[in-house]
PDB file of C-alpha atoms in Angstrom:
ATOM      1  CA  MET Z   1     131.648  62.108   8.508  1.00 86.00           C
ATOM      2  CA  ASN Z   2     129.687  62.040   5.278  1.00 90.00           C
ATOM      3  CA  GLN Z   3     126.600  64.216   4.849  1.00 93.00           C
ATOM      4  CA  GLU Z   4     124.182  61.581   6.143  1.00 94.00           C
ATOM      5  CA  GLU Z   5     126.293  61.027   9.255  1.00 95.00           C
ATOM      6  CA  LEU Z   6     126.550  64.778   9.813  1.00 95.00           C
ATOM      7  CA  HIS Z   7     122.792  65.093   9.476  1.00 97.00           C
ATOM      8  CA  ASP Z   8     122.237  62.498  12.204  1.00 96.00           C
ATOM      9  CA  PHE Z   9     124.952  64.010  14.400  1.00 97.00           C
ATOM     10  CA  ILE Z  10     123.367  67.482  14.223  1.00 97.00           C
ATOM     11  CA  GLU Z  11     119.934  66.018  14.920  1.00 96.00           C
ATOM     12  CA  LYS Z  12     121.244  64.547  18.169  1.00 95.00           C
ATOM     13  CA  GLN Z  13     123.729  67.195  19.269  1.00 94.00           C
ATOM     14  CA  GLN Z  14     121.945  70.404  18.193  1.00 95.00           C
ATOM     15  CA  PRO Z  15     118.274  69.374  18.035  1.00 96.00           C
ATOM     16  CA  ASN Z  16     116.769  72.847  17.495  1.00 97.00           C
ATOM     17  CA  ILE Z  17     118.638  73.462  14.228  1.00 98.00           C
ATOM     18  CA  CYS Z  18     116.192  73.761  11.329  1.00 98.00           C
ATOM     19  CA  GLN Z  19     118.415  74.550   8.336  1.00 98.00           C
ATOM     20  CA  ILE Z  20     122.062  74.976   7.416  1.00 98.00           C
ATOM     21  CA  THR Z  21     123.413  76.466   4.198  1.00 98.00           C
ATOM     22  CA  ALA Z  22     127.138  76.810   3.492  1.00 98.00           C
ATOM     23  CA  ILE Z  23     128.828  78.708   0.672  1.00 98.00           C
ATOM     24  CA  ARG Z  24     132.487  78.325  -0.286  1.00 97.00           C
ATOM     25  CA  ASP Z  25     134.164  80.224  -3.116  1.00 96.00           C
ATOM     26  CA  ASN Z  26     130.778  81.728  -4.055  1.00 96.00           C
ATOM     27  CA  GLU Z  27     129.116  78.331  -4.536  1.00 96.00           C
ATOM     28  CA  THR Z  28     126.643  76.554  -2.263  1.00 97.00           C
ATOM     29  CA  VAL Z  29     128.454  73.429  -1.085  1.00 97.00           C
ATOM     30  CA  TYR Z  30     126.128  72.231   1.673  1.00 97.00           C
ATOM     31  CA  SER Z  31     122.437  72.505   2.437  1.00 98.00           C
ATOM     32  CA  ASP Z  32     120.312  70.451   4.819  1.00 98.00           C
ATOM     33  CA  GLN Z  33     117.149  70.712   6.896  1.00 98.00           C
ATOM     34  CA  TRP Z  34     115.749  69.242  10.112  1.00 98.00           C
ATOM     35  CA  ASN Z  35     112.555  69.304  12.216  1.00 97.00           C
ATOM     36  CA  GLY Z  36     110.242  69.160   9.220  1.00 96.00           C
ATOM     37  CA  TYR Z  37     111.519  72.433   7.740  1.00 97.00           C
ATOM     38  CA  THR Z  38     111.899  72.889   3.987  1.00 97.00           C
ATOM     39  CA  LYS Z  39     114.576  75.050   2.330  1.00 96.00           C
ATOM     40  CA  GLU Z  40     112.059  77.864   1.849  1.00 97.00           C
ATOM     41  CA  ASP Z  41     110.710  77.971   5.422  1.00 98.00           C
ATOM     42  CA  CYS Z  42     111.776  80.804   7.695  1.00 98.00           C
ATOM     43  CA  THR Z  43     112.659  80.998  11.358  1.00 98.00           C
ATOM     44  CA  HIS Z  44     112.714  84.051  13.583  1.00 98.00           C
ATOM     45  CA  ILE Z  45     116.434  84.844  13.475  1.00 98.00           C
ATOM     46  CA  MET Z  46     116.233  86.830  16.706  1.00 97.00           C
ATOM     47  CA  SER Z  47     119.126  89.265  17.282  1.00 97.00           C
ATOM     48  CA  ALA Z  48     120.748  88.381  13.964  1.00 98.00           C
ATOM     49  CA  THR Z  49     118.181  90.935  12.745  1.00 98.00           C
ATOM     50  CA  LYS Z  50     120.480  93.612  14.166  1.00 98.00           C
ATOM     51  CA  SER Z  51     123.196  92.776  11.654  1.00 98.00           C
ATOM     52  CA  ILE Z  52     120.799  93.129   8.712  1.00 98.00           C
ATOM     53  CA  MET Z  53     119.782  96.524  10.130  1.00 98.00           C
ATOM     54  CA  ALA Z  54     123.434  97.597  10.021  1.00 98.00           C
ATOM     55  CA  LEU Z  55     123.412  96.865   6.281  1.00 98.00           C
ATOM     56  CA  LEU Z  56     120.262  98.951   5.753  1.00 98.00           C
ATOM     57  CA  ILE Z  57     121.794 101.910   7.581  1.00 98.00           C
ATOM     58  CA  GLY Z  58     124.886 101.541   5.389  1.00 98.00           C
ATOM     59  CA  ILE Z  59     122.800 101.551   2.227  1.00 98.00           C
ATOM     60  CA  ALA Z  60     121.043 104.739   3.367  1.00 98.00           C
ATOM     61  CA  VAL Z  61     124.467 106.309   4.014  1.00 98.00           C
ATOM     62  CA  ASP Z  62     125.656 105.234   0.553  1.00 98.00           C
ATOM     63  CA  HIS Z  63     122.550 106.841  -0.960  1.00 98.00           C
ATOM     64  CA  GLY Z  64     123.215 110.095   0.892  1.00 98.00           C
ATOM     65  CA  GLN Z  65     119.936 109.811   2.806  1.00 98.00           C
ATOM     66  CA  ILE Z  66     121.841 109.487   6.086  1.00 98.00           C
ATOM     67  CA  GLY Z  67     124.868 111.739   6.279  1.00 97.00           C
ATOM     68  CA  SER Z  68     127.143 109.377   8.201  1.00 98.00           C
ATOM     69  CA  ALA Z  69     127.317 107.184  11.272  1.00 98.00           C
ATOM     70  CA  ASP Z  70     128.565 110.268  13.103  1.00 98.00           C
ATOM     71  CA  ASP Z  71     125.249 112.085  12.652  1.00 98.00           C
ATOM     72  CA  LYS Z  72     123.527 113.015  15.903  1.00 98.00           C
ATOM     73  CA  VAL Z  73     120.436 110.919  16.624  1.00 98.00           C
ATOM     74  CA  LEU Z  74     118.278 113.949  17.453  1.00 97.00           C
ATOM     75  CA  ASP Z  75     119.056 115.519  14.082  1.00 97.00           C
ATOM     76  CA  TYR Z  76     116.496 113.061  12.699  1.00 98.00           C
ATOM     77  CA  PHE Z  77     113.830 113.898  15.272  1.00 97.00           C
ATOM     78  CA  PRO Z  78     113.586 117.708  15.362  1.00 95.00           C
ATOM     79  CA  GLU Z  79     110.064 117.510  16.833  1.00 94.00           C
ATOM     80  CA  TYR Z  80     111.144 115.302  19.752  1.00 94.00           C
ATOM     81  CA  ILE Z  81     110.966 117.069  23.126  1.00 90.00           C
ATOM     82  CA  ARG Z  82     113.772 116.115  25.478  1.00 88.00           C
ATOM     83  CA  LYS Z  83     112.981 115.103  29.016  1.00 83.00           C
ATOM     84  CA  ARG Z  84     113.558 117.846  31.531  1.00 84.00           C
ATOM     85  CA  GLY Z  85     117.165 117.874  32.735  1.00 83.00           C
ATOM     86  CA  GLU Z  86     118.365 115.462  30.033  1.00 88.00           C
ATOM     87  CA  LYS Z  87     121.748 116.700  28.773  1.00 89.00           C
ATOM     88  CA  THR Z  88     123.301 113.593  27.208  1.00 95.00           C
ATOM     89  CA  ILE Z  89     120.909 112.616  24.436  1.00 96.00           C
ATOM     90  CA  GLN Z  90     121.838 115.506  22.147  1.00 95.00           C
ATOM     91  CA  ASP Z  91     125.414 114.188  21.850  1.00 96.00           C
ATOM     92  CA  ILE Z  92     124.507 110.591  21.019  1.00 97.00           C
ATOM     93  CA  THR Z  93     125.265 109.544  17.443  1.00 98.00           C
ATOM     94  CA  ILE Z  94     124.095 106.770  15.163  1.00 98.00           C
ATOM     95  CA  LYS Z  95     127.501 105.167  15.685  1.00 98.00           C
ATOM     96  CA  HIS Z  96     126.827 104.924  19.409  1.00 98.00           C
ATOM     97  CA  LEU Z  97     123.723 102.867  18.578  1.00 98.00           C
ATOM     98  CA  LEU Z  98     125.495 100.702  15.991  1.00 98.00           C
ATOM     99  CA  THR Z  99     128.370  99.866  18.339  1.00 98.00           C
ATOM    100  CA  MET Z 100     126.199  99.410  21.460  1.00 97.00           C
ATOM    101  CA  ARG Z 101     127.964 102.320  23.172  1.00 97.00           C
ATOM    102  CA  ALA Z 102     124.867 104.443  23.713  1.00 97.00           C
ATOM    103  CA  PRO Z 103     123.811 105.119  27.320  1.00 95.00           C
ATOM    104  CA  TYR Z 104     120.276 104.371  28.463  1.00 95.00           C
ATOM    105  CA  LYS Z 105     118.257 105.294  31.540  1.00 92.00           C
ATOM    106  CA  CYS Z 106     117.276 101.693  32.193  1.00 89.00           C
ATOM    107  CA  LYS Z 107     118.749  98.423  33.326  1.00 86.00           C
ATOM    108  CA  GLY Z 108     118.061  95.760  30.768  1.00 88.00           C
ATOM    109  CA  ASP Z 109     115.491  96.120  28.013  1.00 93.00           C
ATOM    110  CA  PRO Z 110     112.264  97.988  28.887  1.00 95.00           C
ATOM    111  CA  TRP Z 111     110.121  95.644  26.806  1.00 94.00           C
ATOM    112  CA  SER Z 112     106.744  96.293  28.390  1.00 93.00           C
ATOM    113  CA  LYS Z 113     107.011 100.084  28.310  1.00 95.00           C
ATOM    114  CA  VAL Z 114     108.209 100.266  24.712  1.00 96.00           C
ATOM    115  CA  CYS Z 115     105.979  97.555  23.240  1.00 95.00           C
ATOM    116  CA  SER Z 116     102.812  98.759  24.978  1.00 94.00           C
ATOM    117  CA  SER Z 117     103.307 102.353  23.851  1.00 95.00           C
ATOM    118  CA  ASP Z 118     101.743 104.040  20.826  1.00 92.00           C
ATOM    119  CA  HIS Z 119     105.097 105.217  19.458  1.00 95.00           C
ATOM    120  CA  TRP Z 120     107.940 102.771  19.987  1.00 97.00           C
ATOM    121  CA  THR Z 121     110.591 105.110  18.581  1.00 97.00           C
ATOM    122  CA  TYR Z 122     109.783 108.041  20.863  1.00 97.00           C
ATOM    123  CA  THR Z 123     109.411 105.791  23.891  1.00 97.00           C
ATOM    124  CA  SER Z 124     112.851 104.373  23.131  1.00 97.00           C
ATOM    125  CA  LEU Z 125     114.213 107.900  22.814  1.00 97.00           C
ATOM    126  CA  ASP Z 126     112.838 108.627  26.288  1.00 96.00           C
ATOM    127  CA  PHE Z 127     115.224 105.977  27.635  1.00 96.00           C
ATOM    128  CA  LEU Z 128     118.241 107.286  25.703  1.00 96.00           C
ATOM    129  CA  GLY Z 129     120.821 109.345  27.620  1.00 95.00           C
ATOM    130  CA  GLY Z 130     121.176 109.653  31.373  1.00 90.00           C
ATOM    131  CA  ARG Z 131     123.247 111.339  34.042  1.00 89.00           C
ATOM    132  CA  LYS Z 132     126.407 109.319  33.459  1.00 89.00           C
ATOM    133  CA  GLY Z 133     126.915 110.910  30.060  1.00 90.00           C
ATOM    134  CA  LEU Z 134     128.797 109.297  27.184  1.00 92.00           C
ATOM    135  CA  THR Z 135     130.984 106.779  28.973  1.00 91.00           C
ATOM    136  CA  GLY Z 136     131.768 104.688  25.892  1.00 91.00           C
ATOM    137  CA  GLU Z 137     130.865 101.522  27.803  1.00 92.00           C
ATOM    138  CA  PHE Z 138     129.505  98.552  25.865  1.00 94.00           C
ATOM    139  CA  ASN Z 139     125.795  98.370  26.659  1.00 93.00           C
ATOM    140  CA  TYR Z 140     123.952  95.681  24.707  1.00 94.00           C
ATOM    141  CA  GLN Z 141     120.327  96.632  24.041  1.00 95.00           C
ATOM    142  CA  THR Z 142     117.555  95.238  21.868  1.00 97.00           C
ATOM    143  CA  VAL Z 143     114.159  96.917  22.138  1.00 95.00           C
ATOM    144  CA  CYS Z 144     115.439 100.514  22.351  1.00 96.00           C
ATOM    145  CA  LEU Z 145     117.417  99.918  19.187  1.00 97.00           C
ATOM    146  CA  HIS Z 146     114.065 100.711  17.583  1.00 98.00           C
ATOM    147  CA  ILE Z 147     115.474 104.215  17.274  1.00 98.00           C
ATOM    148  CA  LEU Z 148     117.390 102.998  14.205  1.00 98.00           C
ATOM    149  CA  SER Z 149     114.168 102.108  12.390  1.00 98.00           C
ATOM    150  CA  GLY Z 150     112.886 105.557  13.276  1.00 98.00           C
ATOM    151  CA  ILE Z 151     116.018 107.162  11.845  1.00 98.00           C
ATOM    152  CA  LEU Z 152     115.757 105.094   8.650  1.00 98.00           C
ATOM    153  CA  TYR Z 153     112.142 106.176   8.214  1.00 98.00           C
ATOM    154  CA  GLN Z 154     112.882 109.835   8.904  1.00 98.00           C
ATOM    155  CA  ALA Z 155     115.793 109.764   6.435  1.00 98.00           C
ATOM    156  CA  THR Z 156     114.119 107.820   3.606  1.00 98.00           C
ATOM    157  CA  ASN Z 157     110.368 108.122   4.204  1.00 97.00           C
ATOM    158  CA  ARG Z 158     110.249 104.356   3.757  1.00 97.00           C
ATOM    159  CA  LYS Z 159     109.124 101.682   6.207  1.00 98.00           C
ATOM    160  CA  THR Z 160     111.906  99.322   7.250  1.00 98.00           C
ATOM    161  CA  VAL Z 161     110.587  96.327   5.323  1.00 98.00           C
ATOM    162  CA  ASP Z 162     109.926  98.357   2.158  1.00 98.00           C
ATOM    163  CA  PHE Z 163     113.431  99.795   2.176  1.00 98.00           C
ATOM    164  CA  ALA Z 164     114.901  96.338   2.795  1.00 98.00           C
ATOM    165  CA  ASN Z 165     112.864  94.761   0.007  1.00 98.00           C
ATOM    166  CA  GLU Z 166     113.930  97.274  -2.624  1.00 98.00           C
ATOM    167  CA  PHE Z 167     117.570  97.835  -1.775  1.00 98.00           C
ATOM    168  CA  LEU Z 168     118.712  94.600  -0.102  1.00 98.00           C
ATOM    169  CA  PHE Z 169     116.381  91.620  -0.421  1.00 98.00           C
ATOM    170  CA  GLU Z 170     115.344  91.956  -4.074  1.00 98.00           C
ATOM    171  CA  PRO Z 171     118.927  92.484  -5.345  1.00 97.00           C
ATOM    172  CA  LEU Z 172     119.981  89.353  -3.423  1.00 98.00           C
ATOM    173  CA  GLY Z 173     117.100  87.262  -4.704  1.00 97.00           C
ATOM    174  CA  ILE Z 174     115.539  87.069  -1.241  1.00 98.00           C
ATOM    175  CA  PRO Z 175     111.718  86.807  -1.283  1.00 98.00           C
ATOM    176  CA  GLU Z 176     109.744  89.950  -0.578  1.00 98.00           C
ATOM    177  CA  HIS Z 177     108.985  90.384   3.123  1.00 98.00           C
ATOM    178  CA  ILE Z 178     105.877  91.858   4.699  1.00 98.00           C
ATOM    179  CA  ASN Z 179     105.194  93.372   8.100  1.00 98.00           C
ATOM    180  CA  TYR Z 180     103.738  91.390  10.952  1.00 97.00           C
ATOM    181  CA  TYR Z 181     102.220  93.214  13.916  1.00 96.00           C
ATOM    182  CA  ALA Z 182     101.122  91.401  17.086  1.00 95.00           C
ATOM    183  CA  GLU Z 183      97.853  92.793  18.416  1.00 92.00           C
ATOM    184  CA  THR Z 184      98.375  91.342  21.907  1.00 93.00           C
ATOM    185  CA  ALA Z 185     101.213  90.526  24.274  1.00 92.00           C
ATOM    186  CA  GLU Z 186     100.393  86.833  23.900  1.00 95.00           C
ATOM    187  CA  GLU Z 187     100.735  87.061  20.102  1.00 95.00           C
ATOM    188  CA  HIS Z 188     104.074  88.822  20.597  1.00 95.00           C
ATOM    189  CA  LYS Z 189     105.232  86.046  22.908  1.00 94.00           C
ATOM    190  CA  GLN Z 190     104.139  83.274  20.545  1.00 95.00           C
ATOM    191  CA  PHE Z 191     105.897  84.959  17.645  1.00 96.00           C
ATOM    192  CA  THR Z 192     109.105  84.920  19.676  1.00 92.00           C
ATOM    193  CA  ILE Z 193     108.963  81.419  21.137  1.00 92.00           C
ATOM    194  CA  GLY Z 194     106.966  79.521  18.513  1.00 92.00           C
ATOM    195  CA  LYS Z 195     108.767  76.574  16.912  1.00 94.00           C
ATOM    196  CA  SER Z 196     106.719  76.267  13.726  1.00 95.00           C
ATOM    197  CA  PRO Z 197     108.022  77.561  10.377  1.00 96.00           C
ATOM    198  CA  LYS Z 198     107.302  81.205   9.633  1.00 96.00           C
ATOM    199  CA  GLY Z 199     106.792  83.132   6.449  1.00 96.00           C
ATOM    200  CA  ASN Z 200     108.837  85.972   4.995  1.00 98.00           C
ATOM    201  CA  ILE Z 201     107.836  88.497   7.638  1.00 98.00           C
ATOM    202  CA  TRP Z 202     109.374  91.228   9.772  1.00 98.00           C
ATOM    203  CA  PHE Z 203     107.845  91.999  13.156  1.00 98.00           C
ATOM    204  CA  CYS Z 204     106.818  95.653  13.338  1.00 98.00           C
ATOM    205  CA  ASP Z 205     105.452  98.349  15.625  1.00 97.00           C
ATOM    206  CA  PRO Z 206     101.993  99.980  15.297  1.00 96.00           C
ATOM    207  CA  ASP Z 207     103.422 102.422  12.746  1.00 96.00           C
ATOM    208  CA  GLY Z 208     104.699  99.614  10.520  1.00 97.00           C
ATOM    209  CA  LEU Z 209     108.367 100.121  11.357  1.00 98.00           C
ATOM    210  CA  GLY Z 210     110.272  96.840  11.551  1.00 98.00           C
ATOM    211  CA  THR Z 211     111.968  96.022  14.833  1.00 98.00           C
ATOM    212  CA  PRO Z 212     115.724  96.364  14.221  1.00 98.00           C
ATOM    213  CA  GLY Z 213     116.850  94.415  17.277  1.00 98.00           C
ATOM    214  CA  TYR Z 214     114.879  91.237  16.570  1.00 97.00           C
ATOM    215  CA  GLY Z 215     111.835  90.151  14.586  1.00 97.00           C
ATOM    216  CA  LEU Z 216     113.125  89.336  11.087  1.00 98.00           C
ATOM    217  CA  CYS Z 217     112.264  85.880   9.729  1.00 98.00           C
ATOM    218  CA  MET Z 218     114.509  84.259   7.103  1.00 98.00           C
ATOM    219  CA  SER Z 219     115.618  80.908   5.781  1.00 98.00           C
ATOM    220  CA  ALA Z 220     119.225  79.776   6.131  1.00 98.00           C
ATOM    221  CA  GLU Z 221     119.568  79.998   2.358  1.00 98.00           C
ATOM    222  CA  ASP Z 222     118.677  83.690   2.416  1.00 98.00           C
ATOM    223  CA  MET Z 223     120.799  84.304   5.515  1.00 98.00           C
ATOM    224  CA  ALA Z 224     123.735  82.851   3.564  1.00 98.00           C
ATOM    225  CA  LYS Z 225     123.124  85.385   0.787  1.00 98.00           C
ATOM    226  CA  ILE Z 226     123.482  88.148   3.362  1.00 98.00           C
ATOM    227  CA  GLY Z 227     126.760  86.616   4.497  1.00 98.00           C
ATOM    228  CA  LEU Z 228     128.010  86.299   0.916  1.00 98.00           C
ATOM    229  CA  LEU Z 229     127.260  89.969   0.296  1.00 98.00           C
ATOM    230  CA  CYS Z 230     129.421  90.855   3.286  1.00 98.00           C
ATOM    231  CA  LEU Z 231     132.166  88.393   2.359  1.00 98.00           C
ATOM    232  CA  ASN Z 232     132.408  90.015  -1.086  1.00 98.00           C
ATOM    233  CA  LYS Z 233     132.614  93.519   0.389  1.00 98.00           C
ATOM    234  CA  GLY Z 234     129.125  94.619  -0.558  1.00 98.00           C
ATOM    235  CA  ARG Z 235     129.068  93.022  -3.990  1.00 97.00           C
ATOM    236  CA  TYR Z 236     126.629  90.325  -5.085  1.00 96.00           C
ATOM    237  CA  GLY Z 237     127.098  88.901  -8.563  1.00 92.00           C
ATOM    238  CA  ASP Z 238     127.677  91.895 -10.813  1.00 93.00           C
ATOM    239  CA  LYS Z 239     125.961  94.370  -8.464  1.00 93.00           C
ATOM    240  CA  GLN Z 240     127.638  96.587  -5.873  1.00 97.00           C
ATOM    241  CA  ILE Z 241     124.765  96.736  -3.401  1.00 97.00           C
ATOM    242  CA  LEU Z 242     126.704  98.265  -0.520  1.00 97.00           C
ATOM    243  CA  SER Z 243     130.012 100.127  -0.439  1.00 98.00           C
ATOM    244  CA  SER Z 244     133.082  98.123   0.510  1.00 98.00           C
ATOM    245  CA  GLY Z 245     134.023 100.931   2.876  1.00 98.00           C
ATOM    246  CA  TRP Z 246     130.877 100.370   4.939  1.00 98.00           C
ATOM    247  CA  ILE Z 247     131.551  96.629   5.170  1.00 98.00           C
ATOM    248  CA  THR Z 248     135.116  97.320   6.291  1.00 98.00           C
ATOM    249  CA  GLU Z 249     134.010  99.766   8.979  1.00 98.00           C
ATOM    250  CA  MET Z 250     131.081  97.561   9.991  1.00 98.00           C
ATOM    251  CA  THR Z 251     133.390  94.626  10.681  1.00 98.00           C
ATOM    252  CA  ARG Z 252     136.226  96.578  12.295  1.00 96.00           C
ATOM    253  CA  PRO Z 253     136.793  95.042  15.757  1.00 95.00           C
ATOM    254  CA  ARG Z 254     136.003  97.121  18.802  1.00 94.00           C
ATOM    255  CA  THR Z 255     136.906  95.675  22.188  1.00 92.00           C
ATOM    256  CA  VAL Z 256     134.008  94.556  24.378  1.00 93.00           C
ATOM    257  CA  GLU Z 257     134.678  94.973  28.075  1.00 84.00           C
ATOM    258  CA  GLY Z 258     133.588  92.361  30.604  1.00 76.00           C
ATOM    259  CA  ASP Z 259     133.358  88.594  30.716  1.00 75.00           C
ATOM    260  CA  ASN Z 260     129.795  88.121  29.489  1.00 77.00           C
ATOM    261  CA  PHE Z 261     130.437  87.955  25.743  1.00 84.00           C
ATOM    262  CA  ARG Z 262     132.790  84.978  25.314  1.00 82.00           C
ATOM    263  CA  GLY Z 263     135.785  87.152  24.445  1.00 86.00           C
ATOM    264  CA  MET Z 264     134.223  88.449  21.235  1.00 94.00           C
ATOM    265  CA  ASP Z 265     134.677  91.957  19.854  1.00 95.00           C
ATOM    266  CA  TYR Z 266     131.958  94.053  18.213  1.00 97.00           C
ATOM    267  CA  GLY Z 267     131.584  96.026  14.998  1.00 97.00           C
ATOM    268  CA  TYR Z 268     128.415  97.703  13.749  1.00 98.00           C
ATOM    269  CA  LEU Z 269     125.828  95.227  15.120  1.00 98.00           C
ATOM    270  CA  TRP Z 270     128.048  92.299  14.031  1.00 98.00           C
ATOM    271  CA  TRP Z 271     130.107  90.160  16.410  1.00 97.00           C
ATOM    272  CA  ILE Z 272     133.802  89.760  15.647  1.00 97.00           C
ATOM    273  CA  ILE Z 273     134.663  86.132  16.402  1.00 96.00           C
ATOM    274  CA  ASP Z 274     138.379  86.120  15.558  1.00 95.00           C
ATOM    275  CA  ARG Z 275     140.144  89.481  15.426  1.00 93.00           C
ATOM    276  CA  PRO Z 276     143.371  88.353  13.647  1.00 94.00           C
ATOM    277  CA  LYS Z 277     141.427  86.480  10.938  1.00 94.00           C
ATOM    278  CA  ASN Z 278     138.534  88.973  10.870  1.00 94.00           C
ATOM    279  CA  ILE Z 279     135.975  86.190  11.197  1.00 97.00           C
ATOM    280  CA  TYR Z 280     132.639  87.752  12.102  1.00 98.00           C
ATOM    281  CA  ALA Z 281     129.028  86.726  12.580  1.00 98.00           C
ATOM    282  CA  ALA Z 282     125.448  87.794  13.024  1.00 98.00           C
ATOM    283  CA  ILE Z 283     124.249  85.975  16.133  1.00 97.00           C
ATOM    284  CA  GLY Z 284     120.710  85.569  17.423  1.00 96.00           C
ATOM    285  CA  ASN Z 285     119.225  83.814  20.411  1.00 96.00           C
ATOM    286  CA  SER Z 286     118.566  80.066  19.968  1.00 96.00           C
ATOM    287  CA  GLY Z 287     121.657  79.746  17.787  1.00 97.00           C
ATOM    288  CA  ASN Z 288     120.674  81.649  14.641  1.00 98.00           C
ATOM    289  CA  VAL Z 289     123.977  82.532  12.998  1.00 98.00           C
ATOM    290  CA  ILE Z 290     125.441  83.997   9.819  1.00 98.00           C
ATOM    291  CA  TYR Z 291     129.140  83.071  10.036  1.00 98.00           C
ATOM    292  CA  VAL Z 292     131.638  84.721   7.672  1.00 98.00           C
ATOM    293  CA  ASN Z 293     135.264  83.571   7.321  1.00 98.00           C
ATOM    294  CA  PRO Z 294     137.097  85.713   4.737  1.00 97.00           C
ATOM    295  CA  GLU Z 295     140.326  83.701   5.084  1.00 96.00           C
ATOM    296  CA  LYS Z 296     138.634  80.495   3.883  1.00 97.00           C
ATOM    297  CA  ASN Z 297     136.096  82.310   1.669  1.00 97.00           C
ATOM    298  CA  ILE Z 298     133.297  80.558   3.546  1.00 98.00           C
ATOM    299  CA  VAL Z 299     129.828  81.589   4.711  1.00 98.00           C
ATOM    300  CA  ILE Z 300     127.749  79.323   6.966  1.00 98.00           C
ATOM    301  CA  ALA Z 301     124.168  80.148   7.909  1.00 98.00           C
ATOM    302  CA  VAL Z 302     122.232  78.289  10.597  1.00 98.00           C
ATOM    303  CA  SER Z 303     118.557  78.821  11.367  1.00 98.00           C
ATOM    304  CA  SER Z 304     116.958  77.465  14.532  1.00 98.00           C
ATOM    305  CA  TYR Z 305     113.627  77.396  16.314  1.00 97.00           C
ATOM    306  CA  PHE Z 306     113.319  78.897  19.780  1.00 96.00           C
ATOM    307  CA  LYS Z 307     115.440  77.332  22.467  1.00 94.00           C
ATOM    308  CA  PRO Z 308     116.829  79.736  25.080  1.00 87.00           C
ATOM    309  CA  THR Z 309     120.455  79.836  26.218  1.00 83.00           C
ATOM    310  CA  VAL Z 310     122.111  78.262  23.184  1.00 89.00           C
ATOM    311  CA  PHE Z 311     125.620  79.615  23.648  1.00 88.00           C
ATOM    312  CA  ASP Z 312     127.747  77.112  21.745  1.00 92.00           C
ATOM    313  CA  ARG Z 313     126.458  77.491  18.194  1.00 95.00           C
ATOM    314  CA  VAL Z 314     129.487  79.386  16.835  1.00 96.00           C
ATOM    315  CA  ASP Z 315     131.798  76.859  18.488  1.00 96.00           C
ATOM    316  CA  PHE Z 316     129.773  74.068  16.897  1.00 96.00           C
ATOM    317  CA  ILE Z 317     130.056  75.707  13.479  1.00 97.00           C
ATOM    318  CA  ARG Z 318     133.818  76.071  13.796  1.00 97.00           C
ATOM    319  CA  GLU Z 319     134.377  72.571  15.147  1.00 96.00           C
ATOM    320  CA  TYR Z 320     132.082  70.558  12.876  1.00 96.00           C
ATOM    321  CA  ILE Z 321     130.434  72.463  10.020  1.00 97.00           C
ATOM    322  CA  GLU Z 322     133.359  74.546   8.812  1.00 97.00           C
ATOM    323  CA  PRO Z 323     135.801  71.589   8.566  1.00 96.00           C
ATOM    324  CA  PHE Z 324     133.134  69.579   6.736  1.00 95.00           C
ATOM    325  CA  VAL Z 325     132.455  72.226   4.089  1.00 95.00           C
ATOM    326  CA  SER Z 326     136.177  73.007   3.787  1.00 91.00           C
ATOM    327  CA  ARG Z 327     136.772  69.412   2.588  1.00 80.00           C
ATOM    328  CA  LYS Z 328     133.961  69.367   0.036  1.00 67.00           C
TER     329      LYS Z 328
END
């Protein structure tokens, strides 16, 4: 297929895709848009936000503001009062959060309780722990991951979006982002499921802390810059923005038990697609993906508007987009 044929094919086969940007050997080799989106428009990248949060935690570790991923979560909240009888939470580390191995006293995500509270971080902490203790089981969570934004704030005295702007987005040439807070549940819902282009915003709680599990809006072009930073082991142009050691540890495969995750492994809030080749990706609902293939020196970013249960986007990238950009 040529580029025009690929454009039409994507329009028919993956109709909620808004933008694709591909980088090979540090050069943009493919860029296209659909559904009336321009290159500069943003989509809500859903859970791919988590992977950007892993980079921010790494930067804070590099700066010495966070000691290490092995730090205990409660070390950053000395004023937090544990629930009576809770004996697990004091042993939970940042690494447990980053690898989705933290235990919670809830089944699924307690969206309504966290998002209707006055303090999303402390409400999330109330769900952390439980009688089973530290089992090491993979336990994928989104809303309670808000604890990471709380830790970043406690460690740096900076709101999530401000820290990201200064130490990640600006060095990558990504436009400055601002907070967006939904005053009502309906506004929250429309932010999540709306199909129209969005600005450079990060959904936040009442305290202005960006949601680390979802809520970041980016263009595919800027998502690709994130992928390129990771591909080059924390370096972008002539700047070492993040230590190579953090990237290596962040993308180290950890086995995910169960049959619900398509055989993928997990790193620090990044999915490991192919363990032998160390291909990894940030993946968000609706098929928002930052795909990184170190073997081929390729990054592919796909942004999409809301469409639930898109499970084949990585397969689509590997079957159609990656071979196309490999030939260019």
